[in-house]
Amino acid sequence: MKVLITGIDGYSGWPLALHLLARGHAVVGIDNFVTRKRVKEVGSWSATPIPSFARRQAAVRELLGQEIGFYRGDLGDYDLVRRVLETERPDAIVHLAEQRSAPYSMIDVHHAVATQVENLTGTLHLLYAMREVSPETHLVKMGTMGEYGTPNVDIPEGFFEVEFRGRKDTLPFPRQAGSWYHWSKVFDSGDVMFASKIWGLRATDVMQGVIYGIRTPEITDDRLFTRFDFDETWGTALNRFIAQAILGLPITAYGRGEQKRGFIALEDSMQSLRLAVEHPADPGQYRVFNQFDAAYSVNQLAEIAHRVGAELGLQPTIEHPPDPRVEAEQHYYVPLHDHLPRLGYVRTRELESVVREIFHDLLKYRRRLEARRHVVQPTTQWRSADSRPALEARHPPSAPSAAPPEPGHDPARSTA
Ligand code: USQ
């Protein structure tokens, strides 16, 4: 099959390209390199050094003997999106090119607006271009498990049967996102569902859990590495906990640390996306996959990072600062995930073994972590400034650790 990956230079886009090539698919990508730019904007970089895209293409040519087609550009440019689809007529689009950080979207009004405008515009442009020039193409859209929030009932895959005042229907499961970023994904889901209905497009909306890991079987050389972000804006909790353990900074398990999320290893996420591509939705079908393997609490992540770090001779400590986010710190969490196993999905990786692998890879790049240690600890706040003192009185920060004060902690970046 021919697959267009939007956001091919990103954390998931790059290993997905390698994974699809290894299984005989043709890959073409589009990217505007905004992740590289925005990570720099917050003063950080990937712990794994990432070559330019041209060098990445050259490494694929040399090491795998394969070609990746590439368009440099922005999905905000409708003429470009239409031209790419008209020229390539891909069997599938895996749409990953969106602003992916919840903390980034919460910095201030400009970051909130940029997140929602960019994410919704890109998706709408793809949907319109599919309708105009490539209506047979199957859209695999990267959404997030975070669209559902943390309801006190099981979470189905997109839809559920409901009975209200004596009548029954199958309806979209309610969405209760926890950041402007997560809400942008909710709005996208509505748009993709609507476009499938009115134009008969094929679509799979992937409710992606948190992905962990930097290796897949295709990453056989450091030149093929994907990114590892660890700063407070772009690094996920697990990435940050590992970086904190290596840097001797306290591991920041927010609040009570009983917040649970669904997780999946990078290579299993790639397997899932490939299965979605190889088993397309029918024309007019909008289907939803909950894409994760197991749920872990923030405390469990912190304990695993602590344990593996200690095994390696590090001396990690765990702290519970007041949660800068507005979220349930203890809650029920039972999402269902049956659709992918029905297509042949099998989990191949366990969390702790991947964490061990990440530690080993990162210890090689310890100096790159050291050079950016000032952007690791959290500063961005979800709630308004007025409500913070009351919260901190209820949840005082843990006793300060022996770690040195953070030179780059910049309260001015905390936002209302
Ligand atoms: N957390 C901590 N300490 C930290 C950082 C985060 O306790 O230092 C907590 C957060 O409060 C939250 C949980 O860890 O309860 C997860 O946060 P995260 O930063 O690992 O993940 P999140 O912001 O939810 O976003 C990430 C990806 C996003 C993807 C999402 C999937 O950045 O692109 O959509 O995971 S999901 O979480 O299922 O929505």
Coordinates of C-alpha atoms and ligand atoms in Angstrom, one line a residue:
M1 CA 0.0 0.0 0.0
K2 CA 1.1 3.6 -0.4
V3 CA 0.9 5.5 2.9
L4 CA 1.1 9.2 3.4
I5 CA 2.4 10.1 6.9
T6 CA 1.7 13.7 8.0
G7 CA 4.2 14.6 10.7
I8 CA 6.8 12.1 9.4
D9 CA 9.7 13.9 11.2
G10 CA 8.0 13.4 14.6
Y11 CA 8.3 11.0 17.5
S12 CA 5.8 8.5 16.0
G13 CA 6.0 9.5 12.4
W14 CA 9.6 8.5 11.9
P15 CA 9.5 5.0 13.4
L16 CA 6.1 4.4 11.6
A17 CA 7.8 5.2 8.3
L18 CA 10.6 2.6 9.0
H19 CA 8.0 0.1 10.2
L20 CA 5.9 0.4 7.1
L21 CA 8.9 0.3 4.7
A22 CA 10.1 -2.9 6.4
R23 CA 6.7 -4.5 5.6
G24 CA 6.8 -3.6 2.0
H25 CA 4.6 -0.5 2.0
A26 CA 5.6 2.6 0.1
V27 CA 5.9 5.7 2.3
V28 CA 5.7 9.4 1.5
G29 CA 5.7 12.1 4.2
I30 CA 5.0 15.7 4.9
D31 CA 6.3 17.8 7.7
N32 CA 7.0 21.5 8.5
F33 CA 9.6 20.7 11.3
V34 CA 7.5 22.6 13.8
T35 CA 8.3 20.1 16.6
R36 CA 12.0 20.8 16.2
K37 CA 11.3 24.5 16.3
R38 CA 9.0 24.4 19.3
V39 CA 11.2 22.2 21.4
K40 CA 13.9 24.8 20.8
E41 CA 11.4 27.5 21.8
V42 CA 11.2 26.1 25.3
G43 CA 15.0 25.8 25.5
S44 CA 15.2 22.1 25.0
W45 CA 16.2 19.4 22.5
S46 CA 15.8 15.7 22.0
A47 CA 18.1 13.6 24.2
T48 CA 18.8 11.4 21.2
P49 CA 20.4 13.5 18.6
I50 CA 18.2 13.8 15.5
P51 CA 19.8 14.3 12.1
S52 CA 18.3 16.7 9.5
F53 CA 15.5 15.1 7.5
A54 CA 17.7 14.9 4.4
R55 CA 20.2 12.9 6.5
R56 CA 17.5 10.7 7.8
Q57 CA 16.4 9.9 4.2
A58 CA 20.1 9.2 3.3
A59 CA 20.4 6.8 6.3
V60 CA 17.3 4.9 5.1
R61 CA 18.8 4.7 1.6
E62 CA 22.1 3.5 2.9
L63 CA 21.0 1.1 5.6
L64 CA 17.7 -0.2 4.3
G65 CA 18.0 0.5 0.5
Q66 CA 14.7 2.3 0.5
E67 CA 13.3 5.7 -0.5
I68 CA 11.0 7.9 1.5
G69 CA 9.2 10.6 -0.6
F70 CA 8.9 13.9 1.2
Y71 CA 7.1 17.2 1.0
R72 CA 8.3 20.0 3.3
G73 CA 5.2 22.0 4.1
D74 CA 2.3 22.9 6.4
L75 CA -1.1 21.4 6.5
G76 CA -2.4 24.9 7.0
D77 CA -1.7 25.5 3.3
Y78 CA -4.7 24.0 1.6
D79 CA -3.3 24.1 -2.0
L80 CA -0.3 22.1 -0.9
V81 CA -2.5 19.5 0.9
R82 CA -4.7 19.1 -2.2
R83 CA -1.7 18.9 -4.5
V84 CA 0.0 16.2 -2.3
L85 CA -3.2 14.1 -2.3
E86 CA -3.8 14.6 -6.0
T87 CA -0.2 13.7 -6.9
E88 CA 0.2 10.8 -4.5
R89 CA -3.3 9.3 -4.3
P90 CA -2.3 7.3 -1.2
D91 CA -4.2 4.3 0.0
A92 CA -4.0 5.6 3.5
I93 CA -3.1 8.8 5.4
V94 CA -1.8 8.4 8.9
H95 CA -2.4 11.9 10.2
L96 CA 0.1 12.7 13.0
A97 CA 0.9 16.3 12.2
E98 CA -0.6 18.0 15.2
Q99 CA 0.6 20.0 18.2
R100 CA 0.9 17.2 20.7
S101 CA 1.7 18.7 24.0
A102 CA -0.9 19.4 26.7
P103 CA 1.4 21.7 28.7
Y104 CA 2.3 23.7 25.6
S105 CA -1.4 24.3 24.9
M106 CA -1.8 25.6 28.5
I107 CA 1.0 28.2 28.5
D108 CA -1.2 31.1 27.6
V109 CA -3.9 32.3 25.2
H110 CA -1.6 32.3 22.2
H111 CA -0.4 28.7 22.7
A112 CA -4.0 27.6 23.3
V113 CA -5.2 29.3 20.1
A114 CA -2.3 28.1 18.0
T115 CA -2.9 24.5 19.2
Q116 CA -6.6 24.5 18.3
V117 CA -6.4 26.5 15.1
E118 CA -3.5 24.4 13.7
N119 CA -4.9 21.0 14.8
L120 CA -8.4 21.6 13.5
T121 CA -7.3 23.4 10.3
G122 CA -4.9 20.6 9.3
T123 CA -7.6 17.9 9.8
L124 CA -10.3 19.9 8.0
H125 CA -7.9 20.5 5.1
L126 CA -7.1 16.8 4.8
L127 CA -10.8 15.9 4.9
Y128 CA -11.7 18.4 2.2
A129 CA -8.8 17.4 0.0
M130 CA -9.8 13.7 0.4
R131 CA -13.3 14.6 -0.7
E132 CA -12.1 16.6 -3.7
V133 CA -9.3 14.5 -5.1
S134 CA -8.9 11.2 -3.2
P135 CA -12.2 9.9 -1.8
E136 CA -11.1 6.3 -1.6
T137 CA -8.2 7.1 0.7
H138 CA -8.5 5.8 4.3
L139 CA -7.8 8.3 7.0
V140 CA -6.1 7.0 10.2
K141 CA -6.3 9.9 12.5
M142 CA -4.2 10.2 15.7
G143 CA -6.5 11.1 18.5
T144 CA -5.9 10.5 22.2
M145 CA -7.3 8.4 25.1
G146 CA -7.3 11.7 26.9
E147 CA -10.4 12.7 25.0
Y148 CA -12.5 10.6 27.3
G149 CA -11.1 12.0 30.5
T150 CA -11.6 9.8 33.6
P151 CA -15.3 8.9 33.9
N152 CA -16.5 6.7 36.7
V153 CA -17.7 4.0 34.3
D154 CA -15.9 1.8 31.8
I155 CA -14.7 3.5 28.6
P156 CA -15.9 1.9 25.4
E157 CA -14.3 2.3 22.0
G158 CA -15.9 5.5 20.8
F159 CA -19.6 4.5 21.0
F160 CA -21.9 3.0 23.6
E161 CA -25.5 1.9 24.0
V162 CA -27.6 4.1 26.1
E163 CA -31.1 3.9 27.4
F164 CA -32.8 7.2 28.4
R165 CA -36.4 7.7 29.4
G166 CA -37.4 4.4 27.9
R167 CA -35.6 4.8 24.5
K168 CA -32.3 3.3 23.4
D169 CA -29.6 4.5 21.0
T170 CA -25.9 3.9 20.2
L171 CA -24.2 7.2 20.7
P172 CA -20.7 8.7 20.9
F173 CA -19.3 8.2 24.4
P174 CA -19.0 11.6 26.1
R175 CA -15.7 13.4 25.9
Q176 CA -14.2 15.2 28.9
A177 CA -10.7 16.3 27.9
G178 CA -8.2 17.8 30.3
S179 CA -6.3 20.5 28.3
W180 CA -6.8 22.8 25.3
Y181 CA -4.7 20.3 23.4
H182 CA -6.9 17.3 24.4
W183 CA -10.0 19.3 23.5
S184 CA -8.6 20.0 20.0
K185 CA -8.5 16.2 19.5
V186 CA -12.2 16.0 20.7
F187 CA -13.2 18.6 18.1
D188 CA -11.2 16.8 15.4
S189 CA -13.0 13.6 16.3
G190 CA -16.3 15.4 15.7
D191 CA -15.1 16.7 12.3
V192 CA -13.8 13.3 11.1
M193 CA -17.0 11.6 12.2
F194 CA -19.1 14.2 10.4
A195 CA -17.0 14.1 7.2
S196 CA -17.3 10.3 7.0
K197 CA -21.1 10.6 7.3
I198 CA -21.7 13.3 4.8
W199 CA -19.0 12.4 2.2
G200 CA -18.7 8.7 2.6
L201 CA -15.0 8.9 3.6
R202 CA -13.3 6.0 5.4
A203 CA -11.9 6.9 8.8
T204 CA -10.3 5.3 11.8
D205 CA -9.9 7.5 14.9
V206 CA -7.2 6.2 17.1
M207 CA -7.6 7.0 20.8
Q208 CA -3.9 6.7 21.5
G209 CA -2.6 6.1 25.0
V210 CA 0.7 7.4 26.1
I211 CA 3.5 5.9 24.0
Y212 CA 6.9 5.0 25.6
G213 CA 10.2 3.9 24.2
I214 CA 12.7 5.0 21.6
R215 CA 13.5 1.8 19.9
T216 CA 11.7 -0.4 17.4
P217 CA 13.2 -3.4 15.6
E218 CA 13.8 -1.3 12.6
I219 CA 16.0 1.2 14.5
T220 CA 19.2 -0.6 14.0
D221 CA 21.6 2.4 14.0
D222 CA 21.7 5.6 16.1
R223 CA 21.1 7.5 12.9
L224 CA 17.6 6.0 12.8
F225 CA 16.7 7.0 16.3
T226 CA 13.5 8.8 17.1
R227 CA 13.2 11.7 19.4
F228 CA 13.3 11.5 23.2
D229 CA 11.8 14.7 24.7
F230 CA 12.2 15.2 28.5
D231 CA 11.5 18.8 29.2
E232 CA 8.4 19.8 31.1
T233 CA 6.5 20.8 27.9
W234 CA 7.3 18.1 25.4
G235 CA 8.4 15.1 27.6
T236 CA 5.7 12.7 28.9
A237 CA 5.7 11.8 32.6
L238 CA 7.6 8.6 32.1
N239 CA 10.3 10.3 29.9
R240 CA 10.7 13.0 32.5
F241 CA 10.9 10.6 35.4
I242 CA 13.8 8.7 33.6
A243 CA 15.6 11.9 32.8
Q244 CA 15.1 13.1 36.4
A245 CA 16.5 9.9 37.8
I246 CA 19.6 10.2 35.6
L247 CA 20.0 13.9 36.4
G248 CA 19.6 13.5 40.2
L249 CA 16.5 15.7 40.1
P250 CA 13.4 14.6 42.2
I251 CA 10.9 12.5 40.2
T252 CA 7.8 14.7 40.1
A253 CA 4.8 12.5 40.6
Y254 CA 2.1 15.2 40.7
G255 CA -0.3 15.3 43.7
R256 CA -1.4 11.9 45.0
G257 CA 0.1 10.3 41.9
E258 CA -2.9 8.0 41.5
Q259 CA -3.8 9.5 38.1
K260 CA -4.0 6.5 35.7
R261 CA -3.5 6.5 31.9
G262 CA -3.3 3.8 29.2
F263 CA 0.2 3.1 27.9
I264 CA 1.6 1.3 24.8
A265 CA 5.2 0.7 23.7
L266 CA 6.4 2.5 20.6
E267 CA 6.8 -0.6 18.5
D268 CA 3.3 -1.9 19.6
S269 CA 1.8 1.5 18.6
M270 CA 3.5 1.1 15.2
Q271 CA 2.1 -2.4 14.9
S272 CA -1.4 -1.0 15.7
L273 CA -1.2 1.8 13.2
R274 CA -0.1 -0.6 10.5
L275 CA -3.0 -3.0 11.3
A276 CA -5.4 -0.1 11.0
V277 CA -3.8 0.8 7.6
E278 CA -3.9 -2.8 6.3
H279 CA -7.5 -3.3 7.4
P280 CA -9.2 -0.1 6.2
A281 CA -12.6 1.2 7.3
D282 CA -15.4 0.9 4.8
P283 CA -16.6 3.9 2.8
G284 CA -18.6 6.1 5.1
Q285 CA -17.5 4.2 8.2
Y286 CA -16.0 6.1 11.1
R287 CA -14.5 3.6 13.6
V288 CA -12.7 4.2 16.9
F289 CA -9.8 2.2 18.3
N290 CA -8.7 2.5 21.9
Q291 CA -4.9 2.0 21.4
F292 CA -3.2 1.1 24.6
D293 CA -2.1 -2.1 26.4
A294 CA -2.3 -1.5 30.1
A295 CA -3.1 1.3 32.5
Y296 CA -0.5 2.5 35.1
S297 CA -0.7 5.2 37.7
V298 CA 1.8 8.0 37.9
N299 CA 3.0 6.5 41.1
Q300 CA 3.7 3.1 39.4
L301 CA 5.7 5.0 36.7
A302 CA 7.7 6.8 39.3
E303 CA 8.4 3.5 41.2
I304 CA 9.5 1.8 38.0
A305 CA 11.8 4.7 37.1
H306 CA 13.1 4.7 40.7
R307 CA 13.7 0.9 40.8
V308 CA 15.5 0.7 37.4
G309 CA 17.5 3.8 38.1
A310 CA 18.6 2.4 41.5
E311 CA 19.6 -0.9 39.8
L312 CA 21.9 1.1 37.6
G313 CA 23.6 2.8 40.5
L314 CA 21.7 6.1 40.4
Q315 CA 20.1 7.6 43.5
P316 CA 16.6 8.7 42.4
T317 CA 14.2 10.4 44.8
I318 CA 10.4 10.7 44.4
E319 CA 8.5 13.9 45.3
H320 CA 4.8 14.8 45.2
P321 CA 4.5 18.5 44.3
P322 CA 1.0 20.0 44.1
D323 CA -0.5 18.9 40.8
P324 CA -0.1 21.8 38.3
R325 CA -2.9 20.3 36.2
V326 CA -6.6 20.2 37.0
E327 CA -7.4 16.5 37.0
A328 CA -8.6 13.7 39.2
E329 CA -5.7 12.5 41.3
Q330 CA -7.5 9.3 42.2
H331 CA -10.2 7.8 40.0
Y332 CA -11.7 4.7 38.3
Y333 CA -10.1 3.9 35.0
V334 CA -11.2 0.9 32.9
P335 CA -11.0 1.6 29.2
L336 CA -11.9 -1.3 26.8
H337 CA -9.7 -2.3 23.9
D338 CA -11.0 -5.1 21.7
H339 CA -10.9 -3.8 18.2
L340 CA -7.2 -4.1 17.5
P341 CA -6.8 -7.7 19.0
R342 CA -9.6 -8.7 16.6
L343 CA -7.4 -7.5 13.7
G344 CA -4.5 -9.6 15.0
Y345 CA -2.8 -7.2 17.4
V346 CA -0.5 -8.9 20.0
R347 CA 1.4 -7.0 22.7
T348 CA 5.1 -7.6 22.3
R349 CA 6.7 -5.3 24.9
E350 CA 6.4 -4.9 28.7
L351 CA 6.8 -1.5 30.3
E352 CA 9.7 -2.3 32.7
S353 CA 11.9 -3.9 30.1
V354 CA 11.4 -0.9 27.8
V355 CA 12.2 1.5 30.7
R356 CA 15.5 -0.4 31.2
E357 CA 16.3 -0.1 27.5
I358 CA 15.6 3.7 27.6
F359 CA 17.9 4.1 30.6
H360 CA 20.7 2.3 28.8
D361 CA 20.3 4.4 25.6
L362 CA 20.0 7.7 27.6
L363 CA 23.0 7.1 29.7
K364 CA 25.0 7.3 26.5
Y365 CA 23.6 10.7 25.9
R366 CA 23.7 11.9 29.5
R367 CA 25.6 15.1 28.5
R368 CA 22.7 16.1 26.3
L369 CA 20.4 15.7 29.3
E370 CA 22.8 17.6 31.6
A371 CA 22.9 20.5 29.1
R372 CA 19.1 21.0 29.4
R373 CA 18.5 20.1 33.0
H374 CA 17.1 23.5 33.7
V375 CA 14.0 22.8 31.6
V376 CA 12.9 19.6 33.2
Q377 CA 11.0 20.6 36.3
P378 CA 7.4 21.8 35.9
T379 CA 6.4 25.5 35.7
T380 CA 3.2 25.6 33.6
Q381 CA 0.0 25.8 35.6
W382 CA -3.5 24.8 34.5
R383 CA -5.5 26.8 37.1
S384 CA -5.8 30.5 37.6
A385 CA -3.3 32.2 39.8
D386 CA -6.0 33.1 42.4
S387 CA -6.8 29.5 43.2
R388 CA -3.2 28.3 43.7
P389 CA -2.5 29.3 47.3
A390 CA -5.6 27.5 48.5
L391 CA -4.6 24.3 46.6
E392 CA -1.0 24.4 47.9
A393 CA -2.3 24.8 51.5
R394 CA -4.3 21.6 50.9
H395 CA -1.5 19.7 49.2
P396 CA 1.8 21.1 50.5
P397 CA 4.8 20.2 48.4
S398 CA 7.0 17.4 49.8
A399 CA 10.0 18.3 51.8
P400 CA 12.7 19.7 49.5
S401 CA 15.2 17.1 48.3
A402 CA 18.9 17.4 48.5
A403 CA 18.9 18.2 44.8
P404 CA 20.3 21.6 43.9
P405 CA 17.8 24.4 43.1
E406 CA 16.8 24.6 39.5
P407 CA 18.7 27.4 37.8
G408 CA 16.2 27.6 34.9
H409 CA 13.0 27.5 37.0
D410 CA 11.2 30.6 35.7
P411 CA 8.0 31.5 37.5
A412 CA 7.3 34.0 34.8
R413 CA 6.4 31.1 32.5
S414 CA 3.8 29.9 34.9
T415 CA 0.5 31.0 33.5
A416 CA -2.9 31.9 34.7
Ligands
USQ1 N1 2.5 14.0 35.3 C1 3.2 13.9 36.5 N2 4.5 14.4 36.6 C2 5.1 15.0 35.6 C3 4.4 15.0 34.3 C4 3.1 14.5 34.2 O1 2.7 13.3 37.5 O2 6.2 15.4 35.7 C5 1.2 13.4 35.2 C6 0.1 14.3 34.6 O3 -0.4 15.2 35.6 C7 -0.9 13.3 34.1 C8 0.0 12.1 33.7 O4 1.2 12.3 34.3 O5 -1.8 12.9 35.0 C9 0.2 12.0 32.2 O6 0.9 13.2 31.7 P1 1.8 13.1 30.4 O7 2.5 14.4 30.3 O8 2.7 11.9 30.5 O9 0.8 12.9 29.2 P2 -0.3 13.8 28.6 O10 -0.2 15.3 28.9 O11 -1.6 13.2 28.9 O12 0.0 13.7 27.0 C10 0.7 12.6 26.5 C11 1.1 13.0 25.1 C12 -0.1 13.4 24.2 C13 -1.0 12.1 24.2 C14 -1.4 11.7 25.6 C15 -2.1 10.4 25.6 O13 2.0 14.2 25.2 O14 0.4 13.7 22.9 O15 -2.2 12.5 23.5 O16 -0.2 11.5 26.3 S1 -3.3 10.4 27.0 O17 -2.5 10.6 28.2 O18 -3.9 9.1 27.0 O19 -4.2 11.4 26.7

